[in-house]
């Protein structure tokens, strides 16, 4: 276990000497700025309209959390879906392509050291991304009065979603030696995970899966969508936290098995 | 120091390595010979714990590779066929990383890295990025990585392949030095795989020849060449036979 920081440190160093980290971070900041600005402008427009119509009741219901921060975090979680695979694609695939997996696997360290070390590096990067994003709601606190609790819950939801995406990306990288395949595979897996709730909704509307409510329930449970939505609404439920924990754990176990499988062949 | 007991690796029907046993004492320098595809790399990978044998086992410095894999691996310095270097790291950063993976205590890290740099004559390029180094230098970095934790056993897989004659001579000298130098009172035990015969004659005192996954020769070099035969003749004779069919007949 004491080798985890060694592995994680090298991996983080590798992120920042390659252009990947900078490309991902700047794209993320750029998109965040764009979406933040557009949510603010939209909010502004709604407020102006409601004032014109003197709709006092509706005006009172409009707030920064529901009209700016929540939609903004929702969009940024989708952006993570595109960018996190870019961070994780090289975790294991690059080692195999480079032949450096031979160094790791013949060193006196366990496979968990390798997997957790690498995941920790990716997780630290995700944390950095989410922390950067925290600047935008921070601006709102300077000029407005959003609820701190709800905003924090939303940020936590985004962080957990990013951490889950990183675990899935790590798994995708562990099954191939090709970084492009790793990227595409993790992207598809993440999209599928998000879409599960859409499939469940189709079922609920009387589709093929509509007959059995339990299947729809299960799909909805597995999908990140509802857990994220609940938390962004400000409700931090242990059931949702457990979901993220269990999913991250499962994909790390899969990644460990995939790294180990070199030895089964 | 190294004891292989019936090492076997099967890939489906194909036996890449078939029941190979040998014992190598402390301080011995053994040339591991064989044509391409004979099973040299597979055998070395089994000894280093990269691949588990299908059958048989091995002891490295008294540690069974199955029962005490970490202790066995700690005793080995391994240079794979392609040096396992990260192109984006600088030389000393990489060696530091390798030393930490092999449990070199934090207090002795700098000393261990400095020594490996010096022995592989890399001191002047210590701050260079590995990706920008020539192939010969990269090979030396690979070698430095293998010795940074001063392991009792060195396993080198074709350390001179693809190098120019000057570089080959340098690497050979380096290996000879490592083999004859004392490491805490004990000499390195070296297994060197190659199919370059003069290399064996220059460095090794004992030869193990593998052909079609089986051990066909295991003898001191002096004994083999005592009757005036060259190593090349012996190699040609032994690898011309089809040992698998002979065994079946």
mmCIF file of N, CA and C in Angstrom, chain A residues 87-164:
data_model
loop_
_atom_site.group_PDB
_atom_site.id
_atom_site.type_symbol
_atom_site.label_atom_id
_atom_site.label_comp_id
_atom_site.label_asym_id
_atom_site.label_seq_id
_atom_site.Cartn_x
_atom_site.Cartn_y
_atom_site.Cartn_z
ATOM 1 N N UNK A 87 -8.455 12.115 -19.848
ATOM 2 C CA UNK A 87 -7.496 12.028 -18.750
ATOM 3 C C UNK A 87 -7.137 10.575 -18.445
ATOM 4 N N UNK A 88 -8.144 9.715 -18.487
ATOM 5 C CA UNK A 88 -7.912 8.337 -18.029
ATOM 6 C C UNK A 88 -7.434 7.392 -19.130
ATOM 7 N N UNK A 89 -7.551 7.806 -20.390
ATOM 8 C CA UNK A 89 -7.276 6.850 -21.471
ATOM 9 C C UNK A 89 -5.857 6.278 -21.418
ATOM 10 N N UNK A 90 -4.915 7.077 -20.912
ATOM 11 C CA UNK A 90 -3.539 6.611 -20.915
ATOM 12 C C UNK A 90 -3.131 5.823 -19.679
ATOM 13 N N UNK A 91 -3.973 5.824 -18.654
ATOM 14 C CA UNK A 91 -3.571 5.280 -17.356
ATOM 15 C C UNK A 91 -2.868 3.931 -17.475
ATOM 16 N N UNK A 92 -3.545 2.979 -18.111
ATOM 17 C CA UNK A 92 -2.951 1.651 -18.242
ATOM 18 C C UNK A 92 -2.514 1.380 -19.680
ATOM 19 N N UNK A 93 -3.294 1.913 -20.646
ATOM 20 C CA UNK A 93 -3.010 1.635 -22.053
ATOM 21 C C UNK A 93 -1.602 2.095 -22.432
ATOM 22 N N UNK A 94 -1.215 3.279 -21.951
ATOM 23 C CA UNK A 94 0.102 3.806 -22.315
ATOM 24 C C UNK A 94 1.215 2.936 -21.740
ATOM 25 N N UNK A 95 1.001 2.387 -20.558
ATOM 26 C CA UNK A 95 2.017 1.517 -19.954
ATOM 27 C C UNK A 95 2.246 0.296 -20.837
ATOM 28 N N UNK A 96 1.129 -0.248 -21.318
ATOM 29 C CA UNK A 96 1.247 -1.452 -22.140
ATOM 30 C C UNK A 96 1.908 -1.135 -23.481
ATOM 31 N N UNK A 97 1.522 0.006 -24.062
ATOM 32 C CA UNK A 97 2.099 0.382 -25.355
ATOM 33 C C UNK A 97 3.599 0.671 -25.219
ATOM 34 N N UNK A 98 3.996 1.200 -24.073
ATOM 35 C CA UNK A 98 5.381 1.585 -23.821
ATOM 36 C C UNK A 98 6.259 0.440 -23.372
ATOM 37 N N UNK A 99 5.642 -0.630 -22.886
ATOM 38 C CA UNK A 99 6.391 -1.727 -22.297
ATOM 39 C C UNK A 99 6.742 -1.474 -20.842
ATOM 40 N N UNK A 100 6.278 -0.349 -20.288
ATOM 41 C CA UNK A 100 6.611 -0.038 -18.901
ATOM 42 C C UNK A 100 5.776 -0.854 -17.915
ATOM 43 N N UNK A 101 4.718 -1.524 -18.431
ATOM 44 C CA UNK A 101 3.964 -2.396 -17.527
ATOM 45 C C UNK A 101 4.881 -3.497 -17.006
ATOM 46 N N UNK A 102 5.910 -3.824 -17.798
ATOM 47 C CA UNK A 102 6.843 -4.859 -17.375
ATOM 48 C C UNK A 102 7.650 -4.396 -16.149
ATOM 49 N N UNK A 103 7.928 -3.104 -16.091
ATOM 50 C CA UNK A 103 8.614 -2.561 -14.910
ATOM 51 C C UNK A 103 7.708 -2.671 -13.684
ATOM 52 N N UNK A 104 6.447 -2.259 -13.844
ATOM 53 C CA UNK A 104 5.536 -2.253 -12.702
ATOM 54 C C UNK A 104 5.244 -3.668 -12.218
ATOM 55 N N UNK A 105 4.986 -4.564 -13.177
ATOM 56 C CA UNK A 105 4.560 -5.912 -12.789
ATOM 57 C C UNK A 105 5.708 -6.780 -12.288
ATOM 58 N N UNK A 106 6.955 -6.359 -12.528
ATOM 59 C CA UNK A 106 8.070 -7.139 -11.985
ATOM 60 C C UNK A 106 8.678 -6.448 -10.767
ATOM 61 N N UNK A 107 8.067 -5.358 -10.321
ATOM 62 C CA UNK A 107 8.530 -4.701 -9.097
ATOM 63 C C UNK A 107 7.802 -5.306 -7.905
ATOM 64 N N UNK A 108 8.403 -5.209 -6.728
ATOM 65 C CA UNK A 108 7.760 -5.810 -5.550
ATOM 66 C C UNK A 108 6.584 -4.975 -5.044
ATOM 67 N N UNK A 109 5.598 -4.802 -5.889
ATOM 68 C CA UNK A 109 4.396 -4.067 -5.511
ATOM 69 C C UNK A 109 3.180 -4.890 -5.926
ATOM 70 N N UNK A 110 2.040 -4.618 -5.301
ATOM 71 C CA UNK A 110 0.857 -5.399 -5.642
ATOM 72 C C UNK A 110 0.078 -4.698 -6.761
ATOM 73 N N UNK A 111 -0.841 -5.440 -7.352
ATOM 74 C CA UNK A 111 -1.637 -4.854 -8.434
ATOM 75 C C UNK A 111 -2.557 -3.772 -7.892
ATOM 76 N N UNK A 112 -2.998 -3.943 -6.649
ATOM 77 C CA UNK A 112 -3.802 -2.880 -6.044
ATOM 78 C C UNK A 112 -3.009 -1.589 -5.904
ATOM 79 N N UNK A 113 -1.705 -1.702 -5.601
ATOM 80 C CA UNK A 113 -0.864 -0.497 -5.545
ATOM 81 C C UNK A 113 -0.939 0.255 -6.868
ATOM 82 N N UNK A 114 -0.833 -0.511 -7.966
ATOM 83 C CA UNK A 114 -0.826 0.097 -9.296
ATOM 84 C C UNK A 114 -2.184 0.735 -9.586
ATOM 85 N N UNK A 115 -3.254 -0.052 -9.388
ATOM 86 C CA UNK A 115 -4.595 0.419 -9.758
ATOM 87 C C UNK A 115 -5.003 1.617 -8.897
ATOM 88 N N UNK A 116 -4.814 1.503 -7.586
ATOM 89 C CA UNK A 116 -5.234 2.597 -6.709
ATOM 90 C C UNK A 116 -4.356 3.831 -6.903
ATOM 91 N N UNK A 117 -3.072 3.615 -7.127
ATOM 92 C CA UNK A 117 -2.177 4.748 -7.380
ATOM 93 C C UNK A 117 -2.616 5.527 -8.602
ATOM 94 N N UNK A 118 -2.926 4.797 -9.651
ATOM 95 C CA UNK A 118 -3.326 5.451 -10.894
ATOM 96 C C UNK A 118 -4.691 6.121 -10.736
ATOM 97 N N UNK A 119 -5.585 5.444 -10.042
ATOM 98 C CA UNK A 119 -6.912 6.029 -9.857
ATOM 99 C C UNK A 119 -6.816 7.302 -9.021
ATOM 100 N N UNK A 120 -5.954 7.240 -8.023
ATOM 101 C CA UNK A 120 -5.783 8.407 -7.157
ATOM 102 C C UNK A 120 -5.304 9.617 -7.961
ATOM 103 N N UNK A 121 -4.398 9.377 -8.897
ATOM 104 C CA UNK A 121 -3.901 10.475 -9.730
ATOM 105 C C UNK A 121 -5.038 11.065 -10.563
ATOM 106 N N UNK A 122 -5.840 10.183 -11.180
ATOM 107 C CA UNK A 122 -6.959 10.656 -11.996
ATOM 108 C C UNK A 122 -7.969 11.390 -11.117
ATOM 109 N N UNK A 123 -8.190 10.859 -9.908
ATOM 110 C CA UNK A 123 -9.149 11.474 -8.989
ATOM 111 C C UNK A 123 -8.679 12.867 -8.577
ATOM 112 N N UNK A 124 -7.365 12.999 -8.352
ATOM 113 C CA UNK A 124 -6.832 14.307 -7.979
ATOM 114 C C UNK A 124 -7.043 15.311 -9.110
ATOM 115 N N UNK A 125 -6.903 14.826 -10.332
ATOM 116 C CA UNK A 125 -7.113 15.712 -11.480
ATOM 117 C C UNK A 125 -8.574 16.148 -11.580
ATOM 118 N N UNK A 126 -9.481 15.198 -11.360
ATOM 119 C CA UNK A 126 -10.913 15.519 -11.377
ATOM 120 C C UNK A 126 -11.221 16.544 -10.284
ATOM 121 N N UNK A 127 -10.609 16.351 -9.128
ATOM 122 C CA UNK A 127 -10.814 17.285 -8.014
ATOM 123 C C UNK A 127 -10.372 18.691 -8.416
ATOM 124 N N UNK A 128 -9.249 18.759 -9.110
ATOM 125 C CA UNK A 128 -8.746 20.052 -9.590
ATOM 126 C C UNK A 128 -9.753 20.695 -10.546
ATOM 127 N N UNK A 129 -10.294 19.875 -11.457
ATOM 128 C CA UNK A 129 -11.269 20.396 -12.419
ATOM 129 C C UNK A 129 -12.506 20.947 -11.699
ATOM 130 N N UNK A 130 -13.020 20.179 -10.753
ATOM 131 C CA UNK A 130 -14.233 20.599 -10.051
ATOM 132 C C UNK A 130 -13.948 21.831 -9.183
ATOM 133 N N UNK A 131 -12.750 21.869 -8.599
ATOM 134 C CA UNK A 131 -12.390 23.014 -7.766
ATOM 135 C C UNK A 131 -12.327 24.295 -8.615
ATOM 136 N N UNK A 132 -11.768 24.159 -9.823
ATOM 137 C CA UNK A 132 -11.718 25.306 -10.735
ATOM 138 C C UNK A 132 -13.122 25.807 -11.046
ATOM 139 N N UNK A 133 -14.007 24.846 -11.212
ATOM 140 C CA UNK A 133 -15.382 25.178 -11.553
ATOM 141 C C UNK A 133 -16.072 25.913 -10.414
ATOM 142 N N UNK A 134 -15.604 25.636 -9.195
ATOM 143 C CA UNK A 134 -16.189 26.277 -8.028
ATOM 144 C C UNK A 134 -16.085 27.795 -8.079
ATOM 145 N N UNK A 135 -15.150 28.314 -8.895
ATOM 146 C CA UNK A 135 -14.993 29.762 -9.042
ATOM 147 C C UNK A 135 -16.283 30.419 -9.526
ATOM 148 N N UNK A 136 -16.995 29.739 -10.420
ATOM 149 C CA UNK A 136 -18.162 30.379 -11.042
ATOM 150 C C UNK A 136 -19.297 30.591 -10.040
ATOM 151 N N UNK A 137 -19.745 29.529 -9.341
ATOM 152 C CA UNK A 137 -20.733 29.797 -8.288
ATOM 153 C C UNK A 137 -20.188 30.779 -7.260
ATOM 154 N N UNK A 138 -18.865 30.768 -7.042
ATOM 155 C CA UNK A 138 -18.235 31.695 -6.110
ATOM 156 C C UNK A 138 -18.542 33.142 -6.489
ATOM 157 N N UNK A 139 -18.489 33.419 -7.789
ATOM 158 C CA UNK A 139 -18.796 34.771 -8.283
ATOM 159 C C UNK A 139 -20.219 35.168 -7.882
ATOM 160 N N UNK A 140 -21.136 34.198 -7.989
ATOM 161 C CA UNK A 140 -22.532 34.486 -7.643
ATOM 162 C C UNK A 140 -22.683 34.887 -6.183
ATOM 163 N N UNK A 141 -21.819 34.292 -5.338
ATOM 164 C CA UNK A 141 -21.901 34.626 -3.921
ATOM 165 C C UNK A 141 -21.476 36.080 -3.679
ATOM 166 N N UNK A 142 -20.602 36.584 -4.559
ATOM 167 C CA UNK A 142 -20.163 37.975 -4.411
ATOM 168 C C UNK A 142 -21.283 38.951 -4.751
ATOM 169 N N UNK A 143 -22.098 38.602 -5.770
ATOM 170 C CA UNK A 143 -23.081 39.558 -6.272
ATOM 171 C C UNK A 143 -24.514 39.193 -5.931
ATOM 172 N N UNK A 144 -24.723 37.967 -5.450
ATOM 173 C CA UNK A 144 -26.093 37.561 -5.152
ATOM 174 C C UNK A 144 -26.131 36.803 -3.848
ATOM 175 N N UNK A 145 -27.226 36.079 -3.631
ATOM 176 C CA UNK A 145 -27.290 35.312 -2.396
ATOM 177 C C UNK A 145 -27.823 33.899 -2.628
ATOM 178 N N UNK A 146 -27.039 33.073 -3.342
ATOM 179 C CA UNK A 146 -27.469 31.675 -3.488
ATOM 180 C C UNK A 146 -27.331 30.944 -2.148
ATOM 181 N N UNK A 147 -28.024 29.824 -2.032
ATOM 182 C CA UNK A 147 -27.925 29.050 -0.798
ATOM 183 C C UNK A 147 -26.606 28.276 -0.789
ATOM 184 N N UNK A 148 -25.900 28.396 0.319
ATOM 185 C CA UNK A 148 -24.585 27.741 0.388
ATOM 186 C C UNK A 148 -24.733 26.222 0.432
ATOM 187 N N UNK A 149 -25.708 25.721 1.182
ATOM 188 C CA UNK A 149 -25.882 24.277 1.337
ATOM 189 C C UNK A 149 -26.188 23.597 0.016
ATOM 190 N N UNK A 150 -27.124 24.166 -0.694
ATOM 191 C CA UNK A 150 -27.555 23.589 -1.959
ATOM 192 C C UNK A 150 -26.421 23.619 -2.991
ATOM 193 N N UNK A 151 -25.679 24.741 -2.964
ATOM 194 C CA UNK A 151 -24.569 24.873 -3.907
ATOM 195 C C UNK A 151 -23.495 23.825 -3.606
ATOM 196 N N UNK A 152 -23.197 23.655 -2.312
ATOM 197 C CA UNK A 152 -22.187 22.666 -1.928
ATOM 198 C C UNK A 152 -22.623 21.262 -2.329
ATOM 199 N N UNK A 153 -23.891 20.958 -2.109
ATOM 200 C CA UNK A 153 -24.405 19.640 -2.496
ATOM 201 C C UNK A 153 -24.229 19.426 -3.998
ATOM 202 N N UNK A 154 -24.507 20.480 -4.766
ATOM 203 C CA UNK A 154 -24.359 20.394 -6.224
ATOM 204 C C UNK A 154 -22.917 20.138 -6.629
ATOM 205 N N UNK A 155 -21.994 20.860 -5.981
ATOM 206 C CA UNK A 155 -20.573 20.670 -6.296
ATOM 207 C C UNK A 155 -20.133 19.253 -5.944
ATOM 208 N N UNK A 156 -20.659 18.753 -4.806
ATOM 209 C CA UNK A 156 -20.330 17.393 -4.380
ATOM 210 C C UNK A 156 -20.831 16.383 -5.414
ATOM 211 N N UNK A 157 -22.039 16.642 -5.922
ATOM 212 C CA UNK A 157 -22.600 15.753 -6.936
ATOM 213 C C UNK A 157 -21.704 15.709 -8.165
ATOM 214 N N UNK A 158 -21.224 16.879 -8.564
ATOM 215 C CA UNK A 158 -20.360 16.943 -9.746
ATOM 216 C C UNK A 158 -19.047 16.210 -9.488
ATOM 217 N N UNK A 159 -18.501 16.401 -8.285
ATOM 218 C CA UNK A 159 -17.242 15.743 -7.935
ATOM 219 C C UNK A 159 -17.413 14.222 -7.958
ATOM 220 N N UNK A 160 -18.483 13.738 -7.329
ATOM 221 C CA UNK A 160 -18.691 12.289 -7.270
ATOM 222 C C UNK A 160 -18.906 11.721 -8.672
ATOM 223 N N UNK A 161 -19.651 12.455 -9.493
ATOM 224 C CA UNK A 161 -19.858 12.009 -10.865
ATOM 225 C C UNK A 161 -18.517 11.925 -11.599
ATOM 226 N N UNK A 162 -17.682 12.956 -11.417
ATOM 227 C CA UNK A 162 -16.363 12.948 -12.053
ATOM 228 C C UNK A 162 -15.515 11.783 -11.568
ATOM 229 N N UNK A 163 -15.588 11.491 -10.272
ATOM 230 C CA UNK A 163 -14.801 10.387 -9.712
ATOM 231 C C UNK A 163 -15.273 9.049 -10.265
ATOM 232 N N UNK A 164 -16.592 8.925 -10.435
ATOM 233 C CA UNK A 164 -17.134 7.693 -11.024
ATOM 234 C C UNK A 164 -16.674 7.566 -12.478
#
